[in-house]
Amino acid sequence: MHGPACFGTGCDSRAGRHVPARAVLLSLLALAVPITASALAPGWHDRPSGLLVMLPALIPPFLLSYHKGWVGASRALAAGMATLALVHLELEALSITPPSATLTLSLLLLLVTVSVGSGWLSELLLREREAARAVALLDPLTGLPNRRALVDTLERAWAQGLRGMPLSVVFFDLDHFKRINDRFGHAVGDRVLRSFGETLQRRTRQMDRSGRFGGEEFLSILVDCPPEGALAFAESIRRQVERTDFGAGPLTVSAGVATLDAGMNAPDVLVAAADRALYEAKASGRNQSVWLQNTARPEARPAADDSAPPPALPVRTHVLVVDDDERMLKAVTSMLERLGCRVTACIEPLEAVDVIRTGAPVDVLMTDVIMPSVSGFALGDMVGRIRPDLPILYVSGYPQSDVYWGGTPGSTRGFLEKPIDIEELEPALARLLAEAHPDAAGSSTPTRRTALAREADLWRMEEKRLESSILLIDDSAAALRSLSQTLEREGYTNLEAHEDPVAALRSLRRKEYDLVITDLHMPGVDGFQLLRQLNRHGRQPGRTAPFLPVLVLTGDGDPESRRRALDLGAADFLTKPFDELEARARVRNLLHLQRFFRRLSSDRDRLDAIVQERTAELADSQTEIAHRLAMAAEYRDDVTGRHALRVGLLASRIARELGLAPRDVDLLRRAAPLHDVGKIGVPDAILRKPTSLAGDEIETIRAHTEIGGRILDRARSELLRTARDIALHHHERWDGEGYPHGLAGPAIPL
């Protein structure tokens, strides 16, 4: 851990660089080659290829200088010269003529040249790296440390603060800065920011650090500084700004002060407390410094009673989510909707205040602690003035302890750590609501656990994320190793890594994976070609996985490349060099998505089987009803009903010979037995008359075709519609001499 002196100036990170054990071991083995060769192959130096034996001694300068610069190069040179001396002594001891002076001097000159050259080059690279790192930590406009550098400094100072050293932060905000930009233009606004930055930097102690946090906001980190000293520092800056002419009219600044207090469980809580004080200063008229002294005691996290059933999340809980990170906002919204919640998502904190002002029935406010415009604590204060009873769930990027800061805004509040997991989100919301409304606990109000218990249980049963099979593809061995180690630390156990995309495609044909992580730009088969292959592979018969998510690794910020990858099926992107927490979160979200799709596919297959079964049952029921209706019609003149069955079988045989589709053949087999259903309307005296029928009796019995048509008319079932045509037209003749309509040839329905 760097001491306080490192807070104001950049520390040389080369001093802390170490040489990996593998590099040291390889260097020792390389130096041992000429010594061993002298014992095992005497006279090597007299052979034409003898110089090759000494070449391994040039390896240490490259290895050690890469890690230690000039220091490593000088150590490698010393080790190489010592090796030459040992070789000479060994040859003398074995009574072997040592190498000539010319060869020895040549080897020594080569060793010095390589050592000096590699040391110079490595030192140059190290300096360039340090310069690039310094530029990445500086705000390009003011030259002050940027937000990233301030966070790094705060984390180091936080560790000292936890050991008892006073730590304070001051948030500065230029009052009405937007008016300056609107009135004088952005060029003047930039000059004002630079001038204020210079003023702040001049008055900041060497052991402290001040920088630009974002926009017109500046943050000062004051180590070994009690709140009174921080307030005095803020007032001195405020008075200096008041007296200084920045060339844009009168300028004032507001400041919020916060000091590390018992119960503050993360650095972002300290920053949020200062931002809360800053908003109090602005709300009180601006141009002042405010320290909100906390008199509340730290609060313990509510202990979970293992013997009692966990609280349930009420159905349709309305959650107001606020986060300036659009991707995080979408992810949290998706999780909450899966939990059955209604969600209102806001990327701007002040939008959330407007939602509360409208009287929307919000049950919980869920907000990020640190946001560029308004912190979560300041938002909690604003919302608390409108809805004092509203529970607030704060989301922090730091691990949460069992004790909360007593000054946290909100009548009922809790903390949740990023990255957010759905299995942690649900109980956190349920506990918060149960604490806010203890009278409602145990009531008969329907809950998600009671209404969707089976859904939740099924989800948890299928949630085996850490056992998921993940395929990693990258032509860089270092990138593969880094990503594998990141996922292994998360607990993933089923990883397979390939540097060769072709080998990875072969693995995909042999095995099914839950997730593919691939680089976009690779020699031979690049990421775009790989995505096309994956698309074709996913459409092959026999693949059971309904969805194979692909996470693309890329250092390419070109929007066209990203759009092209998305069109080819990429599910998400991870930018190189990747952040470990971000990588874990993206992998976790895609695996959740993959399991969700798999479950949907399983449910779909199950429902398809049920539908097919029910359809078959319905078809059988319709056939049975039709068969019994045909028997009822035939029963009056053929008690066996075999005539109706024979007609159905004969019709289906003829249809098959005509080349009709199997479905139509089956339909005719089931519908044709209803051809004489109209006989139900024919009197028994005529239907069962043993002698020939008279003229009017013939017309009566011929009417059974139209009676059958009317009985089956306007049916919705395809079976009964077909039977209607058969019953109405089955006595038509090809020559037109049939009845009831005298149709001829093709005019008769098939």
XYZ file of C-alpha atoms in Angstrom:
750
model
C 0.000 0.000 0.000
C 1.418 3.387 -0.957
C 1.878 5.935 1.746
C 0.302 9.402 1.764
C 3.102 10.844 -0.294
C 1.828 8.910 -3.267
C -1.548 10.674 -3.228
C -0.401 13.917 -4.741
C 2.111 12.582 -7.224
C 2.344 9.454 -9.301
C 4.462 6.697 -7.785
C 6.902 4.759 -10.006
C 5.235 1.393 -10.422
C 8.476 -0.146 -11.729
C 9.825 -0.259 -8.192
C 7.113 -2.716 -7.296
C 7.521 -4.905 -10.392
C 8.749 -8.408 -9.701
C 10.297 -11.052 -11.914
C 8.081 -14.147 -12.256
C 9.537 -17.380 -10.931
C 9.315 -18.932 -14.396
C 11.511 -16.194 -15.860
C 14.117 -16.669 -13.107
C 14.107 -20.451 -13.584
C 14.458 -20.153 -17.359
C 17.359 -17.706 -16.925
C 19.178 -20.093 -14.589
C 18.688 -22.995 -17.000
C 20.006 -20.870 -19.871
C 23.138 -19.953 -17.887
C 23.632 -23.589 -16.928
C 23.867 -24.695 -20.585
C 27.517 -23.569 -21.251
C 28.656 -24.778 -17.815
C 27.111 -28.214 -18.395
C 28.426 -28.372 -21.964
C 31.999 -27.866 -20.735
C 31.674 -30.981 -18.555
C 29.758 -33.195 -20.988
C 31.263 -32.082 -24.308
C 34.861 -30.949 -23.784
C 36.361 -29.040 -26.672
C 33.063 -27.528 -27.805
C 34.726 -24.171 -28.283
C 37.054 -25.598 -30.932
C 34.166 -26.671 -33.166
C 32.561 -24.375 -35.803
C 29.222 -24.570 -33.995
C 30.781 -24.051 -30.579
C 29.507 -20.478 -30.324
C 25.927 -21.801 -30.190
C 26.628 -23.273 -26.757
C 27.089 -19.760 -25.345
C 24.020 -18.242 -27.027
C 21.595 -19.333 -24.218
C 23.520 -16.946 -21.948
C 21.904 -14.124 -23.961
C 18.405 -15.158 -22.858
C 18.519 -13.663 -19.311
C 19.095 -10.066 -20.538
C 15.851 -10.223 -22.519
C 13.826 -11.805 -19.699
C 15.119 -9.737 -16.781
C 15.216 -6.390 -18.578
C 11.599 -6.862 -19.697
C 10.503 -7.029 -16.073
C 13.070 -4.765 -14.354
C 14.449 -2.438 -17.049
C 18.048 -1.292 -16.447
C 18.186 -3.128 -13.137
C 17.303 -6.420 -14.771
C 19.733 -5.838 -17.646
C 22.654 -5.122 -15.280
C 21.884 -8.255 -13.244
C 21.720 -10.342 -16.410
C 25.067 -8.879 -17.591
C 26.695 -9.706 -14.257
C 25.295 -13.241 -14.346
C 26.515 -13.717 -17.932
C 30.051 -12.544 -17.084
C 30.097 -14.826 -14.048
C 29.046 -17.724 -16.301
C 31.946 -16.998 -18.696
C 34.354 -16.966 -15.764
C 32.965 -20.264 -14.423
C 33.317 -21.890 -17.857
C 36.995 -20.859 -17.984
C 37.651 -22.169 -14.477
C 35.865 -25.442 -15.296
C 37.938 -25.984 -18.433
C 41.157 -25.227 -16.498
C 40.149 -27.750 -13.830
C 39.536 -30.382 -16.526
C 42.937 -29.594 -18.121
C 41.229 -28.476 -21.296
C 42.487 -25.520 -23.261
C 40.006 -22.648 -22.650
C 38.560 -20.632 -25.545
C 40.879 -18.203 -27.229
C 41.027 -14.629 -26.047
C 39.405 -13.501 -29.322
C 36.403 -15.808 -28.815
C 36.112 -14.815 -25.160
C 36.199 -11.088 -25.964
C 33.689 -11.596 -28.786
C 31.309 -13.390 -26.426
C 31.784 -10.697 -23.787
C 31.154 -7.907 -26.314
C 28.013 -9.680 -27.577
C 26.753 -10.106 -24.018
C 27.345 -6.438 -23.187
C 25.657 -5.306 -26.416
C 22.582 -7.468 -25.888
C 22.283 -6.481 -22.224
C 22.621 -2.758 -22.878
C 20.329 -2.884 -25.915
C 17.563 -4.863 -24.216
C 17.870 -2.738 -21.082
C 17.598 0.485 -23.057
C 14.644 -0.768 -25.080
C 12.830 -2.127 -22.017
C 13.404 1.091 -20.098
C 12.027 3.056 -23.019
C 8.948 0.836 -23.155
C 8.454 1.098 -19.395
C 8.619 4.886 -19.532
C 6.144 4.973 -22.427
C 3.848 2.683 -20.488
C 4.055 4.887 -17.406
C 3.427 7.978 -19.522
C 0.379 6.369 -21.147
C -0.896 5.305 -17.736
C -0.423 8.831 -16.416
C -2.303 10.300 -19.394
C -5.150 7.799 -18.862
C -5.496 9.067 -15.293
C -5.545 12.769 -16.193
C -8.433 14.943 -17.258
C -7.470 16.290 -20.726
C -9.038 19.720 -20.123
C -7.700 20.670 -16.681
C -4.671 18.358 -16.421
C -5.939 17.247 -13.004
C -6.525 13.615 -12.005
C -9.735 12.280 -13.534
C -12.483 10.244 -11.912
C -10.649 6.957 -12.356
C -7.511 8.304 -10.687
C -9.561 9.777 -7.853
C -11.264 6.434 -7.242
C -7.860 4.678 -7.134
C -6.576 7.246 -4.650
C -9.703 7.035 -2.525
C -9.446 3.249 -2.294
C -5.856 3.512 -1.036
C -6.779 6.249 1.428
C -9.830 4.251 2.511
C -7.613 1.389 3.653
C -5.645 3.799 5.848
C -8.859 5.370 7.128
C -10.106 1.981 8.288
C -6.945 1.698 10.383
C -7.789 4.899 12.257
C -6.384 7.749 10.137
C -8.958 10.558 9.633
C -10.162 10.769 6.043
C -12.338 13.502 4.524
C -13.569 14.317 1.035
C -14.874 17.609 -0.348
C -17.201 17.851 -3.344
C -17.075 21.189 -5.242
C -19.625 22.339 -7.815
C -19.387 25.611 -9.769
C -22.667 27.480 -9.243
C -24.787 28.213 -12.334
C -22.004 27.005 -14.613
C -24.505 26.300 -17.400
C -25.229 30.032 -17.601
C -21.560 30.702 -18.359
C -21.594 28.205 -21.237
C -24.880 29.576 -22.558
C -23.832 33.237 -22.299
C -20.119 33.196 -23.167
C -19.713 29.902 -25.032
C -17.965 26.646 -24.249
C -14.489 28.035 -24.889
C -14.896 30.481 -21.991
C -16.481 27.724 -19.900
C -13.450 25.499 -20.497
C -11.126 28.357 -19.489
C -13.071 28.810 -16.247
C -12.782 25.077 -15.489
C -9.030 25.170 -16.101
C -8.604 28.252 -13.912
C -10.621 26.745 -11.080
C -8.603 23.530 -11.397
C -5.369 25.510 -11.049
C -6.738 27.289 -7.966
C -7.770 23.994 -6.406
C -4.453 22.333 -7.218
C -2.407 25.188 -5.690
C -4.280 24.951 -2.391
C -4.207 21.140 -2.169
C -1.525 19.678 0.081
C 1.125 17.410 -1.428
C -0.200 14.463 0.560
C -3.770 15.021 -0.708
C -5.283 14.816 -4.161
C -7.798 16.988 -6.003
C -9.239 16.265 -9.417
C -12.151 16.662 -11.786
C -14.909 14.186 -10.972
C -17.067 15.065 -13.969
C -18.605 18.107 -15.662
C -18.253 21.086 -13.309
C -17.764 18.848 -10.258
C -14.393 18.502 -8.522
C -13.409 16.195 -5.668
C -10.668 16.643 -3.072
C -9.427 13.682 -1.009
C -7.875 14.846 2.261
C -5.902 12.259 4.236
C -5.204 12.654 7.945
C -7.756 15.464 7.979
C -10.666 15.778 10.458
C -13.992 17.330 9.365
C -13.090 20.746 10.794
C -9.955 20.855 8.648
C -11.871 19.719 5.553
C -14.520 22.407 6.150
C -11.779 25.038 6.520
C -10.177 23.830 3.248
C -13.542 24.057 1.464
C -14.145 27.569 2.816
C -10.692 28.733 1.712
C -11.382 27.525 -1.843
C -14.837 29.141 -1.819
C -13.462 32.541 -0.670
C -10.605 32.383 -3.186
C -13.070 31.744 -6.033
C -15.210 34.631 -4.834
C -12.206 36.986 -4.983
C -10.855 35.741 -8.347
C -11.892 37.210 -11.691
C -12.238 34.288 -14.088
C -13.242 36.520 -16.990
C -16.863 35.368 -17.081
C -18.544 37.547 -14.514
C -19.004 36.730 -10.826
C -18.357 33.057 -10.047
C -19.163 31.157 -6.866
C -18.734 27.576 -5.775
C -20.670 25.297 -3.409
C -18.984 22.564 -1.410
C -20.099 19.450 0.456
C -17.888 17.857 3.116
C -17.989 14.293 4.414
C -15.708 12.395 6.780
C -15.183 8.658 7.163
C -17.654 7.608 9.837
C -18.474 4.369 11.619
C -20.767 2.229 9.500
C -19.637 3.584 6.130
C -19.136 0.260 4.414
C -17.537 1.403 1.143
C -15.697 4.392 -0.412
C -18.693 5.249 -2.592
C -20.761 5.807 0.564
C -18.269 8.479 1.643
C -18.431 10.176 -1.768
C -22.240 9.963 -1.775
C -22.339 11.562 1.675
C -20.242 14.481 0.378
C -22.510 14.810 -2.675
C -25.521 14.835 -0.341
C -23.942 17.699 1.641
C -23.204 19.502 -1.641
C -26.877 19.363 -2.645
C -27.815 20.685 0.762
C -25.471 23.626 0.145
C -27.038 24.288 -3.261
C -30.569 23.951 -1.893
C -29.716 26.465 0.865
C -28.758 29.236 -1.553
C -25.372 28.129 -3.001
C -21.968 29.764 -2.415
C -21.433 27.965 0.887
C -19.776 24.914 2.390
C -21.854 22.326 4.256
C -20.885 19.426 6.477
C -23.845 17.278 7.502
C -22.762 16.050 10.898
C -24.100 12.569 11.534
C -25.521 11.949 14.992
C -27.182 8.608 14.228
C -25.531 5.407 15.330
C -24.474 2.752 12.817
C -27.236 0.295 11.981
C -26.778 -3.460 11.872
C -28.056 -5.337 8.856
C -31.314 -7.090 9.833
C -30.401 -10.618 10.881
C -32.105 -13.357 8.929
C -33.998 -15.874 11.033
C -32.996 -19.251 9.614
C -35.846 -20.985 11.436
C -38.525 -18.710 9.968
C -39.606 -18.918 6.326
C -37.997 -16.204 4.165
C -40.194 -13.184 3.425
C -42.019 -13.310 0.126
C -41.957 -10.639 -2.542
C -45.520 -9.361 -3.098
C -46.996 -9.837 -6.530
C -46.652 -6.848 -8.883
C -44.345 -4.904 -6.578
C -43.688 -1.534 -8.258
C -39.934 -0.788 -8.278
C -38.480 2.553 -9.394
C -34.945 1.844 -10.687
C -32.350 4.593 -11.182
C -28.911 3.996 -12.736
C -26.818 6.133 -15.099
C -25.418 2.973 -16.757
C -27.933 2.075 -19.461
C -26.758 -1.535 -19.741
C -27.033 -2.079 -15.989
C -30.456 -0.430 -16.020
C -31.703 -2.837 -18.703
C -30.256 -5.866 -16.908
C -31.857 -4.957 -13.568
C -35.168 -4.168 -15.273
C -35.136 -7.589 -16.926
C -34.434 -9.330 -13.602
C -37.211 -7.471 -11.816
C -39.707 -8.297 -14.551
C -38.758 -11.965 -14.260
C -39.549 -11.680 -10.564
C -43.042 -10.465 -11.443
C -42.435 -6.794 -10.565
C -43.693 -3.701 -12.332
C -40.708 -1.519 -13.216
C -40.210 2.175 -13.925
C -36.636 2.729 -15.142
C -34.896 6.142 -15.094
C -31.404 6.913 -16.324
C -31.539 10.445 -14.842
C -32.109 10.763 -11.055
C -34.260 13.884 -11.434
C -36.634 11.891 -13.678
C -37.216 9.595 -10.700
C -38.098 12.611 -8.521
C -40.687 13.636 -11.128
C -42.155 10.099 -11.057
C -42.573 10.311 -7.267
C -44.108 13.793 -7.551
C -46.801 12.477 -9.906
C -48.030 10.213 -7.105
C -47.167 6.960 -8.898
C -47.748 3.951 -6.572
C -44.052 3.105 -6.175
C -43.253 0.449 -3.533
C -39.415 0.565 -3.587
C -36.753 2.956 -4.874
C -33.674 1.086 -6.141
C -30.771 3.423 -6.958
C -27.065 3.343 -7.679
C -25.000 5.070 -4.986
C -22.655 6.978 -7.312
C -24.032 8.775 -10.379
C -22.520 11.748 -12.235
C -25.355 14.245 -11.778
C -26.983 13.302 -8.458
C -25.743 10.641 -6.054
C -28.029 7.991 -4.634
C -27.947 9.646 -1.194
C -28.929 13.051 -2.596
C -31.717 11.359 -4.545
C -32.814 9.626 -1.339
C -33.066 13.013 0.378
C -35.124 14.499 -2.472
C -37.486 11.532 -2.605
C -37.707 11.428 1.193
C -39.151 14.933 1.281
C -42.021 13.705 -0.950
C -42.425 10.110 0.271
C -40.796 9.776 3.733
C -42.029 6.180 4.065
C -40.587 4.910 0.748
C -38.031 2.066 1.243
C -34.735 2.584 -0.598
C -32.401 -0.151 -1.848
C -28.935 1.276 -2.594
C -26.713 -0.506 -5.135
C -22.958 -0.294 -4.565
C -19.981 -1.566 -6.505
C -18.205 -2.522 -3.260
C -18.732 -5.510 -0.935
C -21.238 -4.707 1.814
C -20.581 -5.240 5.513
C -23.109 -6.169 8.187
C -23.297 -2.575 9.475
C -24.829 0.435 7.702
C -23.954 4.074 8.115
C -26.565 5.711 10.329
C -26.715 8.791 8.099
C -27.979 6.876 5.069
C -31.167 8.602 3.771
C -34.453 6.719 3.883
C -36.763 5.516 6.629
C -36.080 1.906 5.579
C -32.994 1.149 3.518
C -30.721 -1.641 2.446
C -27.606 -2.216 0.356
C -26.991 -4.596 -2.543
C -23.621 -5.350 -4.077
C -22.802 -5.245 -7.795
C -22.838 -7.317 -9.943
C -26.456 -8.043 -9.101
C -27.698 -11.627 -9.071
C -31.405 -12.386 -9.332
C -31.155 -14.831 -6.424
C -29.827 -12.016 -4.206
C -32.150 -9.340 -5.581
C -35.415 -11.082 -4.683
C -34.680 -11.657 -0.956
C -33.174 -8.159 -0.634
C -36.371 -6.561 -1.917
C -38.561 -8.912 0.132
C -36.654 -8.178 3.376
C -36.791 -4.429 2.712
C -40.553 -4.479 2.151
C -41.128 -6.735 5.157
C -39.132 -4.331 7.338
C -40.998 -1.318 5.942
C -44.422 -2.938 6.389
C -44.148 -5.393 9.299
C -47.931 -5.464 9.748
C -48.344 -6.875 6.250
C -46.046 -9.824 6.986
C -48.001 -13.021 7.328
C -51.198 -11.490 5.918
C -53.289 -13.208 3.306
C -52.090 -10.867 0.545
C -51.147 -12.993 -2.464
C -47.391 -13.109 -2.964
C -45.137 -14.103 -5.771
C -44.024 -17.084 -3.709
C -47.601 -18.343 -3.454
C -48.698 -17.295 -6.939
C -45.522 -18.309 -8.767
C -43.954 -20.810 -6.362
C -43.732 -23.539 -8.950
C -42.090 -21.165 -11.427
C -39.472 -20.080 -8.899
C -38.730 -23.655 -7.837
C -38.298 -24.773 -11.433
C -35.953 -21.866 -12.107
C -33.796 -22.688 -9.100
C -33.693 -26.371 -9.976
C -32.363 -25.576 -13.436
C -29.962 -22.890 -12.241
C -26.586 -24.657 -12.365
C -24.644 -21.760 -13.758
C -21.209 -22.718 -12.456
C -21.447 -26.120 -14.135
C -22.161 -24.556 -17.534
C -19.964 -25.632 -20.415
C -18.080 -22.600 -21.792
C -15.930 -22.541 -24.950
C -13.201 -19.842 -25.081
C -11.636 -18.906 -28.441
C -8.783 -16.399 -28.854
C -5.549 -16.525 -30.805
C -3.807 -14.816 -27.867
C -2.671 -17.303 -25.221
C -2.344 -14.481 -22.678
C -5.929 -13.334 -23.247
C -7.201 -16.907 -22.932
C -5.261 -17.418 -19.727
C -6.540 -14.151 -18.227
C -10.165 -14.900 -19.113
C -9.916 -18.496 -17.877
C -8.478 -17.361 -14.549
C -11.246 -14.757 -14.185
C -13.956 -17.368 -14.736
C -12.236 -19.943 -12.530
C -12.123 -17.428 -9.687
C -15.873 -16.984 -10.149
C -16.232 -20.768 -9.694
C -16.783 -22.031 -13.249
C -15.458 -25.567 -13.602
C -16.275 -26.605 -17.179
C -14.048 -24.400 -19.366
C -12.465 -25.324 -22.703
C -9.998 -22.927 -24.354
C -8.749 -22.927 -27.977
C -6.233 -20.668 -29.690
C -7.156 -22.235 -33.057
C -10.694 -21.357 -34.268
C -10.720 -24.407 -36.580
C -10.102 -26.717 -33.625
C -12.849 -24.903 -31.734
C -15.311 -25.560 -34.575
C -14.412 -29.254 -34.460
C -15.183 -29.259 -30.747
C -18.537 -27.589 -31.434
C -19.480 -30.433 -33.784
C -18.664 -33.035 -31.119
C -20.095 -31.349 -28.041
C -22.817 -28.911 -27.037
C -21.891 -25.776 -25.071
C -23.860 -23.311 -22.998
C -21.767 -20.262 -23.986
C -19.108 -19.357 -26.570
C -16.665 -16.504 -25.901
C -14.645 -15.584 -28.991
C -12.263 -12.902 -30.177
C -13.453 -10.919 -33.198
C -10.133 -10.479 -35.030
C -8.078 -13.656 -35.481
C -5.823 -14.937 -38.263
C -7.283 -17.562 -40.578
C -10.854 -17.890 -39.346
C -11.910 -14.554 -37.837
C -14.813 -13.929 -35.475
C -17.229 -13.084 -38.297
C -16.573 -16.378 -40.095
C -16.869 -18.195 -36.778
C -20.281 -16.608 -36.139
C -21.481 -17.765 -39.573
C -20.287 -21.305 -38.815
C -22.038 -21.197 -35.453
C -25.273 -20.117 -37.144
C -25.088 -23.014 -39.599
C -24.136 -25.393 -36.795
C -27.110 -24.257 -34.696
C -29.495 -25.102 -37.551
C -28.162 -28.647 -38.035
C -30.532 -31.534 -37.217
C -29.875 -33.180 -33.893
C -28.914 -30.068 -31.938
C -30.961 -29.956 -28.759
C -29.799 -26.574 -27.437
C -32.342 -23.965 -28.606
C -30.003 -20.992 -28.139
C -26.209 -20.715 -28.050
C -25.191 -17.227 -26.838
C -21.915 -15.804 -28.194
C -19.956 -13.197 -26.217
C -17.568 -11.329 -28.538
C -14.212 -10.076 -27.221
C -13.001 -7.058 -29.146
C -10.809 -4.029 -28.831
C -12.462 -2.642 -31.967
C -14.747 0.306 -31.210
C -16.009 0.540 -34.802
C -19.863 0.609 -34.672
C -20.060 -1.035 -38.103
C -18.086 -4.068 -36.863
C -20.386 -4.370 -33.863
C -23.512 -4.128 -36.021
C -22.109 -6.757 -38.362
C -21.373 -9.083 -35.425
C -24.877 -8.553 -34.031
C -26.399 -9.353 -37.426
C -24.425 -12.616 -37.448
C -25.795 -13.649 -34.057
C -23.520 -12.110 -31.383
C -25.408 -11.755 -28.095
C -23.116 -9.288 -26.283
C -19.684 -7.624 -26.366
C -16.789 -7.413 -23.909
C -14.204 -4.735 -24.676
C -10.487 -5.495 -24.339
C -8.800 -5.007 -21.968
C -11.794 -6.273 -20.025
C -12.794 -5.424 -16.480
C -13.019 -8.568 -14.333
C -16.310 -7.615 -12.669
C -17.852 -6.684 -16.008
C -16.704 -9.970 -17.570
C -18.243 -11.989 -14.751
C -21.522 -10.070 -14.980
C -21.831 -10.455 -18.767
C -21.057 -14.182 -18.624
C -23.548 -14.628 -15.780
C -26.299 -12.730 -17.645
C -25.803 -14.676 -20.881
C -25.888 -18.003 -19.037
C -29.085 -16.927 -17.284
C -30.486 -16.038 -20.719
C -29.369 -19.363 -22.196
C -30.994 -21.336 -19.387
C -34.131 -19.255 -19.739
C -34.289 -20.102 -23.458
C -33.598 -23.752 -22.704
C -36.412 -23.807 -20.211
C -38.728 -22.098 -22.683
C -37.793 -24.709 -25.290
C -38.455 -27.504 -22.815
C -41.814 -25.988 -21.916
C -42.617 -25.519 -25.598
C -41.797 -29.159 -26.380
C -43.872 -30.275 -23.415
C -46.781 -28.077 -24.490
C -46.437 -29.270 -28.095
C -46.663 -32.855 -26.887
C -49.713 -31.986 -24.787
C -51.322 -30.182 -27.731
C -50.635 -33.132 -30.018
C -52.034 -35.492 -27.428
C -55.128 -33.343 -26.908
C -55.540 -32.913 -30.672
C -55.346 -36.672 -31.157
C -57.857 -37.159 -28.357
C -60.141 -34.569 -29.940
C -59.793 -36.199 -33.359
C -60.573 -39.582 -31.829
C -63.564 -38.074 -30.030
C -64.829 -36.500 -33.251
C -64.353 -39.779 -35.101
C -66.160 -41.690 -32.379
C -69.064 -39.223 -32.371
C -69.271 -39.376 -36.161
C -69.144 -43.171 -36.077
C -71.953 -43.369 -33.498
C -74.023 -40.823 -35.451
C -73.576 -42.977 -38.586
C -74.582 -46.060 -36.622
C -77.718 -44.238 -35.368
C -78.716 -43.519 -38.969
C -77.912 -47.036 -40.187
C -79.451 -48.757 -37.191
C -82.922 -48.328 -38.627
C -82.208 -50.521 -41.653
C -78.836 -52.152 -40.826
C -78.447 -52.967 -37.142
C -74.821 -54.063 -37.600
C -73.657 -50.667 -38.934
C -71.198 -52.508 -41.173
C -72.521 -50.766 -44.275
C -71.316 -47.380 -42.997
C -67.866 -48.777 -42.098
C -67.524 -50.488 -45.489
C -68.298 -47.224 -47.307
C -65.638 -45.428 -45.261
C -62.982 -48.064 -45.998
C -63.843 -48.258 -49.713
C -63.761 -44.449 -50.046
C -60.330 -44.266 -48.382
C -58.967 -47.084 -50.643
C -60.185 -45.277 -53.767
C -58.723 -41.974 -52.482
C -55.338 -43.617 -51.884
C -55.334 -45.071 -55.411
C -56.136 -41.608 -56.771
C -52.972 -40.318 -55.080
C -54.591 -38.091 -52.455
C -52.533 -36.984 -49.487
C -52.517 -39.376 -46.492
C -54.297 -36.738 -44.401
C -57.150 -36.504 -46.954
C -57.352 -40.293 -47.181
C -57.761 -40.511 -43.411
C -60.328 -37.688 -43.432
C -62.458 -39.538 -46.017
C -62.241 -42.776 -44.014
C -63.694 -40.997 -40.976
C -66.255 -38.789 -42.815
C -67.711 -41.201 -45.410
C -69.641 -43.334 -42.854
C -71.906 -40.309 -42.309
C -73.154 -40.383 -45.913
C -76.621 -41.653 -44.899
C -77.062 -39.598 -41.725
C -80.115 -37.976 -43.375
C -82.040 -41.253 -43.084
C -82.828 -40.112 -39.552
C -85.492 -37.897 -41.123
C -87.083 -40.616 -43.288
C -90.233 -42.337 -41.865
C -89.832 -45.999 -40.856
C -92.758 -47.015 -43.064
C -90.842 -45.964 -46.153
C -87.327 -46.839 -44.918
C -88.321 -50.393 -43.913
C -90.994 -51.058 -46.626
C -90.395 -54.598 -47.887
C -91.952 -53.958 -51.329
C -91.159 -51.515 -54.112
C -91.603 -47.815 -53.411
C -94.170 -45.640 -55.141
C -93.248 -42.378 -56.892
C -93.798 -40.048 -53.965
C -92.086 -42.522 -51.619
C -89.018 -42.484 -53.865
C -88.847 -38.680 -53.602
C -89.164 -38.929 -49.812
C -86.285 -41.351 -49.495
C -84.161 -39.297 -51.908
C -84.661 -36.353 -49.549
C -82.288 -38.045 -47.058
C -79.352 -36.403 -48.910
C -80.672 -32.891 -48.269
C -81.676 -33.772 -44.707
C -78.116 -34.970 -44.091
C -76.732 -31.767 -45.604
C -78.915 -29.658 -43.310
C -77.963 -31.702 -40.226
C -74.211 -31.168 -40.873
C -74.472 -27.657 -42.325
C -72.365 -24.802 -40.846
C -70.158 -27.195 -38.879
C -66.798 -25.799 -37.670
C -65.037 -29.138 -37.689
C -63.266 -30.094 -40.917
C -64.476 -33.647 -40.397
C -68.135 -32.616 -40.258
C -67.767 -30.151 -43.158
C -66.411 -32.972 -45.311
C -69.187 -35.278 -44.097
C -71.757 -32.625 -45.061
C -70.509 -32.608 -48.687
C -70.561 -36.404 -48.764
C -74.062 -36.668 -47.271
C -75.451 -34.082 -49.700
C -73.800 -35.289 -52.920
C -73.110 -39.007 -52.551
C -75.996 -39.914 -54.903
C -74.868 -37.600 -57.715
C -73.816 -39.409 -60.935
C -71.110 -38.702 -63.449
C -73.679 -38.570 -66.254
C -75.842 -36.026 -64.397
C -78.693 -38.455 -63.701
C -78.171 -38.418 -59.928
C -79.796 -36.411 -57.165
C -80.500 -34.079 -55.420
C -78.974 -31.436 -57.776
C -78.225 -33.445 -60.910
C -74.537 -32.468 -60.924
C -72.338 -34.009 -63.622
C -68.644 -34.762 -64.071
C -66.127 -32.534 -62.246
C -68.931 -30.411 -60.800
C -69.480 -33.177 -58.253
C -67.259 -32.650 -55.161
C -64.424 -35.178 -55.127
